Amino acid sequence: MSSSSSSQVWLVIDSQTFGGIETHVLELAKGLKQFEIEVKVWLLRHYSHPAQLAQQLKQANIAVGYLDKAGDNYFLSLLNKVKHHRPVALHAHGYKASVTCKVIRLLTGINQVSTYHAGETPKGKVWLYDAIDRYSGFVSSHSIVVSDAIAAKLPYSSVYFNNFVDSNILQASSGEQIAFVGRLSEEKAPDRFVELARLNKSLSFDVYGSGAMEARLKSTAPDNVVFHGHQTNMTQVWDNIGLLIICSRYEGLPMAALEAMARGIPVLALNVGNLSKLIQHQSNGYLVDSMAQLNQSLSEFINLDNNARKILKSNAITTIEQHFSPSAVIPQLLAIYSPNQFQTDCQIEK
């Protein structure tokens, strides 16, 4: 055992693009660093393009490595590293990393945690992998969920934690765009966003993201919708946005909503997943039950005077600072990792 790394927390993920799970892992790593916890992020595999997550971790001076370096088998590589270094916790994100780390736990007895991020039920091969991940939950030391709906899909007990972002280092947005941010896939319902644009042709609508529905959406969207494609640096994009629309069919607690509100961007959303824990209707954003109400609330927002918009933006930032920040969540997580090693008097939400 390496005594210098015995208090280290390892985060494990398989990352091809930069989405909500990658944002979560980045914020988690930065939050642990703020609490002076030694953290390292392990990526299972190299892909054709360098992982954007790895680049952003390096910019934040957080240790990151690839488990398949020099052609190594990522499973055997992780197994050998765990045996040698014995991190205090092995925390997996995404089904592939989760299943891999559970097998490592069976072979080594390491303290292993899995976070379940996906609220939707996938199709094809991914459905099988997702099912294996969920039904093997008993192997993990702890299972963490980011929404009540995800917890309901797990056959074993889990702990709910809020997603979080660090609003202290973010600049408030001065943008005015009405935007969709995320994968162009069925569960995120970008088709609903396009329909909203069709109902409001005097307004402009901006789409940031790519996915399976992209070609069809582009061919049917009205002229007031602009598709910007996949973004490699959302930090520069957020400053253009004045209202984030979330019209998903399935959600947990989307990181995009937290990132927007931390920058003072109100969120107008359908009431899915755990968005009701984040958004207070007409106080820090808008939370509605139908597309008709979504359209109505959009009109309400557009007609707000400057003072009312400032109050909405300020309330959004305050919500993140008080309930969805590293200082609110990390102490609870440390109690999961090692209650004896990381001293905390915070109680864990059940």
Short mmCIF file of C-alpha atoms in Angstrom, two decimals:
data_model
loop_
_atom_site.label_atom_id
_atom_site.label_comp_id
_atom_site.label_asym_id
_atom_site.label_seq_id
_atom_site.Cartn_x
_atom_site.Cartn_y
_atom_site.Cartn_z
CA MET A 1 0.00 0.00 0.00
CA SER A 2 1.18 3.47 -0.82
CA SER A 3 0.81 5.59 2.31
CA SER A 4 0.96 8.82 0.30
CA SER A 5 -2.23 7.94 -1.58
CA SER A 6 -4.19 6.12 1.12
CA SER A 7 -6.49 9.12 1.59
CA GLN A 8 -7.02 9.66 -2.13
CA VAL A 9 -10.48 9.56 -3.73
CA TRP A 10 -10.64 8.15 -7.25
CA LEU A 11 -13.42 9.11 -9.67
CA VAL A 12 -13.88 6.71 -12.60
CA ILE A 13 -15.73 7.45 -15.85
CA ASP A 14 -15.87 6.39 -19.49
CA SER A 15 -16.02 9.64 -21.46
CA GLN A 16 -16.38 10.17 -25.20
CA THR A 17 -18.12 13.57 -25.28
CA PHE A 18 -18.76 16.29 -22.71
CA GLY A 19 -22.25 16.10 -21.24
CA GLY A 20 -24.06 16.18 -17.94
CA ILE A 21 -22.13 13.33 -16.31
CA GLU A 22 -18.80 14.85 -17.32
CA THR A 23 -19.91 18.21 -15.90
CA HIS A 24 -20.89 16.47 -12.66
CA VAL A 25 -17.51 14.72 -12.37
CA LEU A 26 -15.65 17.97 -13.09
CA GLU A 27 -17.63 19.86 -10.43
CA LEU A 28 -17.22 17.00 -7.96
CA ALA A 29 -13.45 16.87 -8.47
CA LYS A 30 -13.18 20.64 -8.04
CA GLY A 31 -15.40 20.51 -4.95
CA LEU A 32 -13.25 17.80 -3.35
CA LYS A 33 -10.16 19.84 -4.10
CA GLN A 34 -11.73 22.85 -2.37
CA PHE A 35 -12.12 20.68 0.72
CA GLU A 36 -8.43 19.73 0.42
CA ILE A 37 -9.24 16.12 -0.46
CA GLU A 38 -6.68 14.46 -2.73
CA VAL A 39 -8.61 13.42 -5.83
CA LYS A 40 -7.75 11.76 -9.14
CA VAL A 41 -10.00 11.08 -12.12
CA TRP A 42 -9.48 7.92 -14.14
CA LEU A 43 -10.88 7.62 -17.68
CA LEU A 44 -11.43 4.05 -18.83
CA ARG A 45 -10.38 4.50 -22.46
CA HIS A 46 -8.85 6.75 -25.06
CA TYR A 47 -11.10 7.57 -28.02
CA SER A 48 -10.37 9.14 -31.39
CA HIS A 49 -10.49 12.65 -29.94
CA PRO A 50 -8.88 13.76 -26.65
CA ALA A 51 -11.45 13.80 -23.87
CA GLN A 52 -12.64 17.32 -23.18
CA LEU A 53 -13.13 16.29 -19.55
CA ALA A 54 -9.42 15.50 -19.25
CA GLN A 55 -8.50 18.89 -20.68
CA GLN A 56 -10.75 20.75 -18.25
CA LEU A 57 -9.48 18.74 -15.30
CA LYS A 58 -5.91 19.62 -16.21
CA GLN A 59 -6.85 23.29 -16.45
CA ALA A 60 -8.23 23.01 -12.90
CA ASN A 61 -4.95 21.34 -11.76
CA ILE A 62 -6.72 18.07 -10.97
CA ALA A 63 -4.90 14.78 -11.57
CA VAL A 64 -6.32 12.75 -14.45
CA GLY A 65 -5.18 9.61 -16.24
CA TYR A 66 -6.22 7.00 -18.80
CA LEU A 67 -6.46 3.38 -17.68
CA ASP A 68 -5.72 1.99 -21.16
CA LYS A 69 -2.47 3.92 -21.49
CA ALA A 70 0.11 2.17 -23.68
CA GLY A 71 -2.48 -0.36 -24.80
CA ASP A 72 -3.21 -1.73 -21.31
CA ASN A 73 -6.51 -3.42 -20.58
CA TYR A 74 -8.41 -0.81 -18.58
CA PHE A 75 -9.90 -3.37 -16.18
CA LEU A 76 -6.58 -5.01 -15.32
CA SER A 77 -4.94 -1.61 -15.12
CA LEU A 78 -7.50 -0.37 -12.57
CA LEU A 79 -7.35 -3.62 -10.61
CA ASN A 80 -3.56 -3.38 -10.26
CA LYS A 81 -3.70 0.29 -9.29
CA VAL A 82 -6.35 -0.34 -6.62
CA LYS A 83 -4.34 -3.22 -5.16
CA HIS A 84 -1.21 -1.08 -5.02
CA HIS A 85 -2.60 2.30 -3.88
CA ARG A 86 -5.79 1.39 -1.99
CA PRO A 87 -7.68 4.69 -2.41
CA VAL A 88 -10.13 5.54 0.35
CA ALA A 89 -12.98 5.43 -2.18
CA LEU A 90 -13.53 4.32 -5.77
CA HIS A 91 -16.42 6.39 -7.12
CA ALA A 92 -17.90 5.37 -10.48
CA HIS A 93 -20.04 7.43 -12.86
CA GLY A 94 -21.89 5.89 -15.81
CA TYR A 95 -22.85 2.25 -16.30
CA LYS A 96 -19.56 1.05 -17.81
CA ALA A 97 -17.41 2.54 -15.05
CA SER A 98 -19.91 1.38 -12.43
CA VAL A 99 -19.92 -2.28 -13.50
CA THR A 100 -16.12 -2.25 -13.83
CA CYS A 101 -15.63 -0.81 -10.34
CA LYS A 102 -18.11 -3.24 -8.78
CA VAL A 103 -16.06 -6.18 -10.06
CA ILE A 104 -12.94 -4.49 -8.66
CA ARG A 105 -14.70 -4.26 -5.29
CA LEU A 106 -15.54 -7.98 -5.36
CA LEU A 107 -11.88 -8.79 -6.00
CA THR A 108 -10.30 -6.32 -3.57
CA GLY A 109 -12.91 -5.30 -1.00
CA ILE A 110 -12.30 -1.63 -1.82
CA ASN A 111 -14.85 0.96 -0.66
CA GLN A 112 -16.81 1.51 -3.89
CA VAL A 113 -19.54 4.04 -4.68
CA SER A 114 -21.69 4.32 -7.81
CA THR A 115 -23.68 7.39 -8.81
CA TYR A 116 -26.69 6.79 -11.06
CA HIS A 117 -27.34 9.75 -13.35
CA ALA A 118 -29.79 8.55 -16.02
CA GLY A 119 -33.54 8.85 -15.53
CA GLU A 120 -34.53 7.48 -18.92
CA THR A 121 -34.67 3.78 -19.87
CA PRO A 122 -32.15 3.20 -22.68
CA LYS A 123 -32.67 0.94 -25.68
CA GLY A 124 -30.65 -1.79 -27.41
CA LYS A 125 -27.41 -3.03 -25.88
CA VAL A 126 -27.26 -0.07 -23.53
CA TRP A 127 -30.54 -1.28 -21.96
CA LEU A 128 -28.81 -4.54 -20.97
CA TYR A 129 -25.75 -2.76 -19.57
CA ASP A 130 -28.00 -0.36 -17.65
CA ALA A 131 -30.00 -3.26 -16.19
CA ILE A 132 -26.83 -5.08 -15.11
CA ASP A 133 -25.63 -1.91 -13.44
CA ARG A 134 -28.88 -1.31 -11.58
CA TYR A 135 -29.45 -4.92 -10.46
CA SER A 136 -25.86 -5.28 -9.24
CA GLY A 137 -26.31 -2.30 -6.92
CA PHE A 138 -26.00 -4.57 -3.88
CA VAL A 139 -22.29 -4.98 -4.66
CA SER A 140 -21.47 -1.30 -4.09
CA SER A 141 -20.70 0.07 -0.65
CA HIS A 142 -23.14 2.89 -1.46
CA SER A 143 -25.40 3.84 -4.36
CA ILE A 144 -26.05 7.54 -4.98
CA VAL A 145 -28.91 8.95 -7.07
CA VAL A 146 -29.54 12.49 -8.32
CA SER A 147 -33.34 12.20 -8.53
CA ASP A 148 -36.24 10.39 -6.87
CA ALA A 149 -37.21 8.85 -10.23
CA ILE A 150 -33.77 7.24 -10.55
CA ALA A 151 -34.01 5.93 -6.99
CA ALA A 152 -37.35 4.30 -7.86
CA LYS A 153 -35.66 2.34 -10.67
CA LEU A 154 -33.04 0.83 -8.37
CA PRO A 155 -34.02 -2.45 -6.66
CA TYR A 156 -31.69 -1.68 -3.73
CA SER A 157 -31.40 1.17 -1.25
CA SER A 158 -29.75 4.41 -2.35
CA VAL A 159 -28.85 7.85 -1.03
CA TYR A 160 -30.06 11.04 -2.72
CA PHE A 161 -27.64 13.94 -3.21
CA ASN A 162 -28.20 17.22 -4.98
CA ASN A 163 -26.08 17.91 -8.02
CA PHE A 164 -24.01 21.03 -7.46
CA VAL A 165 -21.89 23.74 -9.08
CA ASP A 166 -19.55 26.35 -7.67
CA SER A 167 -21.23 29.69 -8.34
CA ASN A 168 -18.48 31.70 -6.62
CA ILE A 169 -16.16 31.48 -9.61
CA LEU A 170 -18.81 32.18 -12.25
CA GLN A 171 -19.71 35.47 -13.89
CA ALA A 172 -23.39 36.41 -14.24
CA SER A 173 -24.64 36.15 -17.81
CA SER A 174 -25.65 39.27 -19.69
CA GLY A 175 -27.08 37.36 -22.65
CA GLU A 176 -30.59 37.40 -24.07
CA GLN A 177 -30.84 34.18 -26.09
CA ILE A 178 -33.67 31.70 -25.50
CA ALA A 179 -31.71 28.46 -25.54
CA PHE A 180 -31.82 24.67 -25.47
CA VAL A 181 -28.61 23.07 -24.15
CA GLY A 182 -28.10 19.31 -24.33
CA ARG A 183 -28.22 16.17 -26.44
CA LEU A 184 -30.58 16.18 -29.39
CA SER A 185 -32.17 12.91 -28.31
CA GLU A 186 -35.66 11.64 -27.53
CA GLU A 187 -35.44 11.96 -23.75
CA LYS A 188 -34.28 15.60 -23.94
CA ALA A 189 -37.17 16.44 -26.30
CA PRO A 190 -35.56 19.07 -28.54
CA ASP A 191 -38.57 18.60 -30.83
CA ARG A 192 -40.65 20.34 -28.17
CA PHE A 193 -38.23 23.26 -28.19
CA VAL A 194 -38.59 23.53 -31.97
CA GLU A 195 -42.38 23.45 -31.59
CA LEU A 196 -42.15 26.28 -29.05
CA ALA A 197 -40.17 28.28 -31.60
CA ARG A 198 -42.84 27.60 -34.21
CA LEU A 199 -45.42 29.12 -31.87
CA ASN A 200 -43.29 32.24 -31.33
CA LYS A 201 -41.94 33.26 -34.72
CA SER A 202 -41.23 36.81 -33.58
CA LEU A 203 -38.55 35.43 -31.19
CA SER A 204 -35.21 33.75 -31.91
CA PHE A 205 -34.34 30.34 -30.46
CA ASP A 206 -30.84 28.85 -30.15
CA VAL A 207 -29.91 25.16 -29.91
CA TYR A 208 -26.56 24.08 -28.43
CA GLY A 209 -25.86 20.37 -28.80
CA SER A 210 -25.87 17.47 -31.22
CA GLY A 211 -27.36 14.01 -31.36
CA ALA A 212 -29.48 11.47 -33.18
CA MET A 213 -32.38 13.85 -33.85
CA GLU A 214 -30.23 16.65 -35.29
CA ALA A 215 -30.80 16.04 -39.02
CA ARG A 216 -34.57 15.64 -38.64
CA LEU A 217 -34.86 18.74 -36.48
CA LYS A 218 -32.85 20.86 -38.90
CA SER A 219 -35.04 19.78 -41.79
CA THR A 220 -38.29 20.68 -40.03
CA ALA A 221 -37.36 23.66 -37.84
CA PRO A 222 -38.68 27.14 -38.66
CA ASP A 223 -36.31 29.93 -39.66
CA ASN A 224 -36.18 31.42 -36.15
CA VAL A 225 -34.20 28.42 -34.81
CA VAL A 226 -30.39 28.48 -34.99
CA PHE A 227 -28.46 25.22 -34.52
CA HIS A 228 -24.96 25.79 -33.13
CA GLY A 229 -23.93 22.12 -32.91
CA HIS A 230 -21.87 20.39 -30.24
CA GLN A 231 -19.98 22.78 -27.98
CA THR A 232 -16.50 22.10 -26.66
CA ASN A 233 -16.50 25.10 -24.32
CA MET A 234 -19.87 26.00 -22.82
CA THR A 235 -18.23 28.57 -20.54
CA GLN A 236 -18.08 30.98 -23.45
CA VAL A 237 -21.62 30.14 -24.57
CA TRP A 238 -23.45 30.75 -21.29
CA ASP A 239 -22.79 34.49 -21.47
CA ASN A 240 -25.00 34.64 -24.59
CA ILE A 241 -28.00 33.01 -22.90
CA GLY A 242 -30.79 34.82 -21.07
CA LEU A 243 -33.31 32.00 -20.61
CA LEU A 244 -32.74 28.23 -20.58
CA ILE A 245 -35.62 26.02 -21.74
CA ILE A 246 -35.81 22.45 -20.43
CA CYS A 247 -38.64 20.47 -22.03
CA SER A 248 -37.33 16.96 -21.41
CA ARG A 249 -39.40 13.79 -21.30
CA TYR A 250 -37.03 12.33 -18.67
CA GLU A 251 -34.60 14.02 -16.31
CA GLY A 252 -32.73 13.65 -13.06
CA LEU A 253 -31.52 17.00 -11.83
CA PRO A 254 -29.84 18.36 -14.97
CA MET A 255 -26.46 20.00 -14.58
CA ALA A 256 -27.39 22.46 -17.33
CA ALA A 257 -30.10 23.90 -15.07
CA LEU A 258 -27.62 24.35 -12.21
CA GLU A 259 -24.99 25.88 -14.49
CA ALA A 260 -27.54 28.31 -15.88
CA MET A 261 -28.97 29.40 -12.53
CA ALA A 262 -25.50 29.79 -11.01
CA ARG A 263 -24.91 32.40 -13.72
CA GLY A 264 -28.22 34.14 -13.05
CA ILE A 265 -29.95 32.59 -16.07
CA PRO A 266 -33.56 31.69 -15.21
CA VAL A 267 -34.77 28.25 -16.23
CA LEU A 268 -38.19 27.60 -17.79
CA ALA A 269 -38.86 23.88 -17.44
CA LEU A 270 -41.43 21.14 -17.56
CA ASN A 271 -41.86 19.49 -14.17
CA VAL A 272 -39.83 16.31 -14.68
CA GLY A 273 -37.29 14.51 -12.50
CA ASN A 274 -36.23 16.54 -9.49
CA LEU A 275 -36.52 19.98 -11.05
CA SER A 276 -39.19 20.77 -8.45
CA LYS A 277 -36.43 20.66 -5.81
CA LEU A 278 -34.57 23.37 -7.73
CA ILE A 279 -37.11 25.69 -9.35
CA GLN A 280 -39.69 27.74 -7.46
CA HIS A 281 -42.28 28.86 -9.99
CA GLN A 282 -42.16 32.60 -10.71
CA SER A 283 -39.58 33.10 -7.95
CA ASN A 284 -36.26 31.82 -9.35
CA GLY A 285 -37.57 30.45 -12.64
CA TYR A 286 -40.65 28.78 -14.13
CA LEU A 287 -41.86 25.22 -13.58
CA VAL A 288 -44.91 24.05 -15.53
CA ASP A 289 -46.85 20.89 -16.32
CA SER A 290 -47.62 21.19 -20.04
CA MET A 291 -46.35 22.65 -23.28
CA ALA A 292 -49.25 25.12 -23.27
CA GLN A 293 -48.11 26.39 -19.86
CA LEU A 294 -44.52 26.46 -21.09
CA ASN A 295 -45.56 28.75 -23.91
CA GLN A 296 -47.58 30.92 -21.54
CA SER A 297 -44.66 31.28 -19.11
CA LEU A 298 -42.33 32.16 -21.98
CA SER A 299 -44.62 35.07 -22.86
CA GLU A 300 -44.69 36.09 -19.20
CA PHE A 301 -40.89 36.14 -19.03
CA ILE A 302 -40.53 38.11 -22.27
CA ASN A 303 -42.86 40.78 -20.88
CA LEU A 304 -41.08 41.21 -17.53
CA ASP A 305 -39.60 44.62 -16.83
CA ASN A 306 -35.89 44.97 -16.00
CA ASN A 307 -36.42 45.05 -12.24
CA ALA A 308 -38.48 41.85 -12.23
CA ARG A 309 -35.83 40.11 -14.34
CA LYS A 310 -33.09 41.21 -11.92
CA ILE A 311 -35.03 39.72 -9.00
CA LEU A 312 -35.53 36.44 -10.88
CA LYS A 313 -31.81 36.27 -11.75
CA SER A 314 -30.74 37.09 -8.19
CA ASN A 315 -33.05 34.45 -6.71
CA ALA A 316 -31.64 31.84 -9.12
CA ILE A 317 -28.08 32.54 -7.96
CA THR A 318 -29.09 32.49 -4.28
CA THR A 319 -30.78 29.10 -4.69
CA ILE A 320 -27.56 27.58 -6.04
CA GLU A 321 -25.39 29.17 -3.36
CA GLN A 322 -27.57 27.95 -0.50
CA HIS A 323 -28.54 24.44 -1.61
CA PHE A 324 -26.59 23.32 -4.69
CA SER A 325 -23.02 24.40 -3.95
CA PRO A 326 -19.95 22.34 -2.94
CA SER A 327 -20.20 23.62 0.64
CA ALA A 328 -23.76 22.25 0.85
CA VAL A 329 -23.08 18.81 -0.66
CA ILE A 330 -19.41 17.77 -0.30
CA PRO A 331 -19.53 17.24 3.52
CA GLN A 332 -22.39 14.77 3.04
CA LEU A 333 -20.39 12.95 0.38
CA LEU A 334 -17.29 12.73 2.56
CA ALA A 335 -19.36 10.91 5.17
CA ILE A 336 -20.14 8.32 2.49
CA TYR A 337 -16.52 7.96 1.42
CA SER A 338 -15.07 7.49 4.89
CA PRO A 339 -16.92 8.78 7.97
CA ASN A 340 -13.91 8.13 10.22
CA GLN A 341 -11.26 9.63 7.96
CA PHE A 342 -13.10 12.76 6.79
CA GLN A 343 -14.55 14.54 9.79
CA THR A 344 -18.01 16.00 9.16
CA ASP A 345 -21.01 16.72 11.30
CA CYS A 346 -23.41 16.84 8.35
CA GLN A 347 -26.18 14.27 8.24
CA ILE A 348 -26.87 12.38 5.05
CA GLU A 349 -30.23 12.85 3.37
CA LYS A 350 -32.23 9.67 3.12
#
